[in-house]
Coordinates of C-alpha atoms in Angstrom, one line a residue:
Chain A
X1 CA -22.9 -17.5 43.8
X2 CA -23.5 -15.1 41.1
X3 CA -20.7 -14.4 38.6
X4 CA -19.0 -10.9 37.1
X5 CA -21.9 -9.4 35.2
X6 CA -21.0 -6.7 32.6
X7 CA -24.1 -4.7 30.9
X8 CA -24.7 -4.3 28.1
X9 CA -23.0 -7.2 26.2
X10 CA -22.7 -4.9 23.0
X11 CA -22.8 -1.4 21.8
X12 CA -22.7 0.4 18.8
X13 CA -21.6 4.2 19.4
X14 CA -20.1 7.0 16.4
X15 CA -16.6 8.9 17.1
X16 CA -17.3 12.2 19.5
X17 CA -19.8 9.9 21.6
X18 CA -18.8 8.6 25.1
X19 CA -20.2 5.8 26.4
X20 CA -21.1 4.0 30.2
X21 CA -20.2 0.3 30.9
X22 CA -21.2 -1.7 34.3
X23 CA -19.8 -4.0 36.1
X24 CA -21.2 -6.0 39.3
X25 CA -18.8 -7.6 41.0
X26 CA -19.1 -11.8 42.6
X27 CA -20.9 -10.5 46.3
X28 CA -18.2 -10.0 48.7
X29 CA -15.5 -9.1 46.4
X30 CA -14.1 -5.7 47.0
X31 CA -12.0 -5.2 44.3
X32 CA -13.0 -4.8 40.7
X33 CA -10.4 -4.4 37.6
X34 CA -11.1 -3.3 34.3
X35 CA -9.2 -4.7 30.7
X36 CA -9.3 -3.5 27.1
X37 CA -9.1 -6.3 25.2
X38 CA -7.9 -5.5 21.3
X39 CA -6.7 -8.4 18.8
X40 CA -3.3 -6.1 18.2
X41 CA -2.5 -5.0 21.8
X42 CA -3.9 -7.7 23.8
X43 CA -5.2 -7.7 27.5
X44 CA -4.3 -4.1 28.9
X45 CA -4.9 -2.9 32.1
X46 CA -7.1 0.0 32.8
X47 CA -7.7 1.0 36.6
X48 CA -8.5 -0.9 39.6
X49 CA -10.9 0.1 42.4
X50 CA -11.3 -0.7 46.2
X51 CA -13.5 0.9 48.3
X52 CA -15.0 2.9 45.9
X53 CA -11.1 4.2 45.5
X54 CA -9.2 4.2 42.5
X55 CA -6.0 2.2 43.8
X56 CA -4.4 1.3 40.7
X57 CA -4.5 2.9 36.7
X58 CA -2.8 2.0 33.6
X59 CA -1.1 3.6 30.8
X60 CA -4.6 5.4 29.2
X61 CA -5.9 9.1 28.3
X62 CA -7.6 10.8 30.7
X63 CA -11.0 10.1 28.3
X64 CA -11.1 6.9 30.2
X65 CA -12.7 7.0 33.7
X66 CA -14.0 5.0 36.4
X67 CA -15.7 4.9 39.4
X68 CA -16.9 2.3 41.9
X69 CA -19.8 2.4 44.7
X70 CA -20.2 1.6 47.8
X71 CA -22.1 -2.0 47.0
X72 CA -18.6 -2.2 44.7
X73 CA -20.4 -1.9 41.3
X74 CA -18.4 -0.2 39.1
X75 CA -19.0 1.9 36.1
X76 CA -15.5 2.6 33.3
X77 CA -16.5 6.0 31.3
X78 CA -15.2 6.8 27.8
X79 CA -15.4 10.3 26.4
X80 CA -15.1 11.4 23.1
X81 CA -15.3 8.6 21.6
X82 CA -12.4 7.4 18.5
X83 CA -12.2 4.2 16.4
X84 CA -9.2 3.0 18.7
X85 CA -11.6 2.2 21.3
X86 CA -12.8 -0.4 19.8
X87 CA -12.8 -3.3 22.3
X88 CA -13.8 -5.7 24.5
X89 CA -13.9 -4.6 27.8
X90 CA -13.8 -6.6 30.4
X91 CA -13.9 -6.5 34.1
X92 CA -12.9 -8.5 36.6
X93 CA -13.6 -8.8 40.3
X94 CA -11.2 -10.6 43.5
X95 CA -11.9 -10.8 46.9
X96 CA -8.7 -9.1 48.1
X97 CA -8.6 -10.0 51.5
X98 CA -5.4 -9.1 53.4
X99 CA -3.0 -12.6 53.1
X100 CA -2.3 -11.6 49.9
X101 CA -1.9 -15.0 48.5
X102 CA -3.2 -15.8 45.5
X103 CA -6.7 -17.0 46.4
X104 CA -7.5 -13.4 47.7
X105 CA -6.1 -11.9 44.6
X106 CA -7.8 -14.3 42.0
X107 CA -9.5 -12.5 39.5
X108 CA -12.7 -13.6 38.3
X109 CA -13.8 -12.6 35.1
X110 CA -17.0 -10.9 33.8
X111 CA -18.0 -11.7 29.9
X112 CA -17.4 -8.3 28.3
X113 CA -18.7 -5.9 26.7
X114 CA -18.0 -5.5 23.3
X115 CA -17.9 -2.1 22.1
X116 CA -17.9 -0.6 18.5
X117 CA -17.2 2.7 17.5
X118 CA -18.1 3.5 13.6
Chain B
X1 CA 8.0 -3.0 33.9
X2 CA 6.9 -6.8 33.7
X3 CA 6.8 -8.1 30.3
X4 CA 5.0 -11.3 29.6
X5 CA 5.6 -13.5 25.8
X6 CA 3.8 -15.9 24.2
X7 CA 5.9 -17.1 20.8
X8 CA 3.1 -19.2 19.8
X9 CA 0.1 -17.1 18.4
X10 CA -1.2 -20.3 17.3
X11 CA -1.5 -23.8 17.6
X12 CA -3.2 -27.2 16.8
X13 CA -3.4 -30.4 18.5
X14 CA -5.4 -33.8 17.5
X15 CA -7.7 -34.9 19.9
X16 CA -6.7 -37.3 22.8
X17 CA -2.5 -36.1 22.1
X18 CA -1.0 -33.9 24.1
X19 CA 0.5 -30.1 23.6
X20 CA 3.0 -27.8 25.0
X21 CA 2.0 -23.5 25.1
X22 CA 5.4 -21.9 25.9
X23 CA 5.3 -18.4 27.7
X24 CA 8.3 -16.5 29.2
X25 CA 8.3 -13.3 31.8
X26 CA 10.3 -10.7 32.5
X27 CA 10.6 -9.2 36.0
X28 CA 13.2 -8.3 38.6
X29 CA 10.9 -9.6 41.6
X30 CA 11.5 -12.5 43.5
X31 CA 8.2 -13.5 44.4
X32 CA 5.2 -13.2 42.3
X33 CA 2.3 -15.4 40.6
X34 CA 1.9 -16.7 37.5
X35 CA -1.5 -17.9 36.0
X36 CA -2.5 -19.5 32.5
X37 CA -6.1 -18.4 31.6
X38 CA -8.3 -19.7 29.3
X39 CA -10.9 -17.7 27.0
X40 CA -13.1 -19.8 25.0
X41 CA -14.6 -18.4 21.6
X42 CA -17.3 -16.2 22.4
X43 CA -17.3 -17.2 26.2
X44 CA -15.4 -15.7 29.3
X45 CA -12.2 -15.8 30.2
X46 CA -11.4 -18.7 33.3
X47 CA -8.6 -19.4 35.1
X48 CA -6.9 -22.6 34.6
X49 CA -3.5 -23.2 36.9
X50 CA -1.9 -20.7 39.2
X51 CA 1.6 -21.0 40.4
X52 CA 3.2 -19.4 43.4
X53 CA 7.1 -18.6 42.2
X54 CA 7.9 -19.5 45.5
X55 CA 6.9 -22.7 45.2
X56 CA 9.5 -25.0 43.4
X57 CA 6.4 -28.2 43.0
X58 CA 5.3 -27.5 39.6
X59 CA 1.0 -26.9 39.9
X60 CA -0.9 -29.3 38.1
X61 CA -5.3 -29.2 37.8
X62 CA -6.3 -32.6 36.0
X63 CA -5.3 -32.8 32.8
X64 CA -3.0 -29.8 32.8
X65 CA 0.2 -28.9 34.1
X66 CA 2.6 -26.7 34.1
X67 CA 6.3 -26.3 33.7
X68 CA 7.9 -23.6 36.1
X69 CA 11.6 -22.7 35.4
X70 CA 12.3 -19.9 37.7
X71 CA 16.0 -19.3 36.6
X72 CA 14.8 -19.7 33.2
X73 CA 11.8 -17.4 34.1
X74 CA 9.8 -19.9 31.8
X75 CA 6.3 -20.8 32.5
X76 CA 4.7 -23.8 30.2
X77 CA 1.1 -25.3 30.0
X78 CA 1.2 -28.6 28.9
X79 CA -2.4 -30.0 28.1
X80 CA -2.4 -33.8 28.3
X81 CA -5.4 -35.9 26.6
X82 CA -6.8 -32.6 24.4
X83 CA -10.5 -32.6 24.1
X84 CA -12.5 -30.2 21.9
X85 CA -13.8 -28.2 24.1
X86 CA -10.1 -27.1 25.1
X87 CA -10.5 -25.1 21.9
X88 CA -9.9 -21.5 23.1
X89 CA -7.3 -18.1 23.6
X90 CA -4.7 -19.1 26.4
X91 CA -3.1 -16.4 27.7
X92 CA -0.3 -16.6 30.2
X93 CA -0.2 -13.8 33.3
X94 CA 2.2 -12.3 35.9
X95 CA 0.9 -10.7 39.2
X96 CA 3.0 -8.9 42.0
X97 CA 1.3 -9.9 45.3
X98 CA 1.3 -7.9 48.6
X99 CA 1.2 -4.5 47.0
X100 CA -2.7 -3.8 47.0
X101 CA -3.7 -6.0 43.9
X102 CA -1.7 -5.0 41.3
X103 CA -3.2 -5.7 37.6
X104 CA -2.5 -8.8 35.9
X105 CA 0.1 -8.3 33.2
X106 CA -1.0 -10.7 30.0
X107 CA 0.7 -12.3 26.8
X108 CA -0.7 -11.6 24.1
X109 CA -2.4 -14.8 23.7
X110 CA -2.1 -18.3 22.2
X111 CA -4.6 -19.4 19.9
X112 CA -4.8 -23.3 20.4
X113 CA -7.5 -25.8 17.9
X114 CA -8.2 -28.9 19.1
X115 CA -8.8 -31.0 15.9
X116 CA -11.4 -34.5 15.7

């Protein structure tokens, strides 16, 4: 089976900019997560979606925006780009089935995409 | 709010000896997860050992292990017989099941070196 896969692996975009990442989730998960990873603040959660529903969302500005389809892809949206975002950004994907246990809510991890704003 | 910290930003072990990465939690739940995940240089991030706090049998995957103190809310990662290519960014994580996959909450990370 196919991993997370996160396109692109790197981008360069100037303050003002905003900027598309993409995510395709392990086949048969339903749940993808997304992370901004910074050296000073760590792993922080951005939003979650299931069934093309946003069903969780972190502590973020509204710049930051998501959406997922209906083969669960997801795309994460940042507007007006500043030097704060800055990160890697990673995504994640679990098969949430309905146990609950921690095999359904294992998150597998995609490799990131690194983001630089000059 | 769950908290998650790692006192240890960085660490270095010799090959072949064995070492401890500490990480403590905060929550009021009773049951919950807790997962050590490891993020070699340049390379995605994997999961190494899950724990169920229900659970009182401390996990253990191979060569690591873990050391669950629920009263203590204290959650180690002992790596036994280090090899180099445990080099990598451990980070320690809480998750509050049942509830619609809530979002891992992470340390901020423990840098560990495996040295020749």
């Amino acid at each position: 089976k196919a991993g997370v896969t996160q396109t692109p692996r790197y981008l360069i975009k100037t303050r003002g900019q905003q900027v598309t990442l993409s995510c395709s989730p392990i086949s048969g998960h339903r749940s993808v997560s997304w992370y901004q990873q910074t050296p000073g603040q760590g792993l922080q959660f951005l939003f979650e979606y299931f069934s093309e529903t946003q069903r969780n969302k972190g502590n973020f500005p509204g710049r930051f925006s998501g959406r997922q389809f209906s083969n669960s892809r997801s795309e994460m949206n940042v507007s007006t780009l500043e030097l704060g975002d800055s990160a890697l950004y990673l995504c994640a994907s679990s098969p949430d089935r309905t146990s609950g246990g921690p095999l359904d809510n294992e998150q597998f991890f995609g490799p990131g995409t690194r983001l630089t704003v000059l | 709010a769950q908290t998650v910290t790692q006192s240890q930003p960085e660490m270095s072990v010799q090959e072949a000896e064995t070492v401890t990465l500490s990480c403590t939690y905060d929550t009021s739940e009773s049951n919950y997860y807790l997962f050590w995940y490891k993020q070699p240089p340049s390379r995605q991030m994997i999961l190494v050992i899950r724990q169920e706090a229900y659970k009182q049998q401390n996990a253990t995957e191979n060569r690591f292990s873990v050391n669950f103190q629920k009263a203590a809310k204290s959650f180690s990662l002992k790596i036994s017989d280090s090899q180099l290519g445990d080099t990598a960014m451990y980070f320690c994580a809480f998750m509050i099941p049942f509830s619609g996959n809530t979002p891992l909450v992470f340390g901020k990370g423990t840098r560990l070196s495996v040295i020749a």
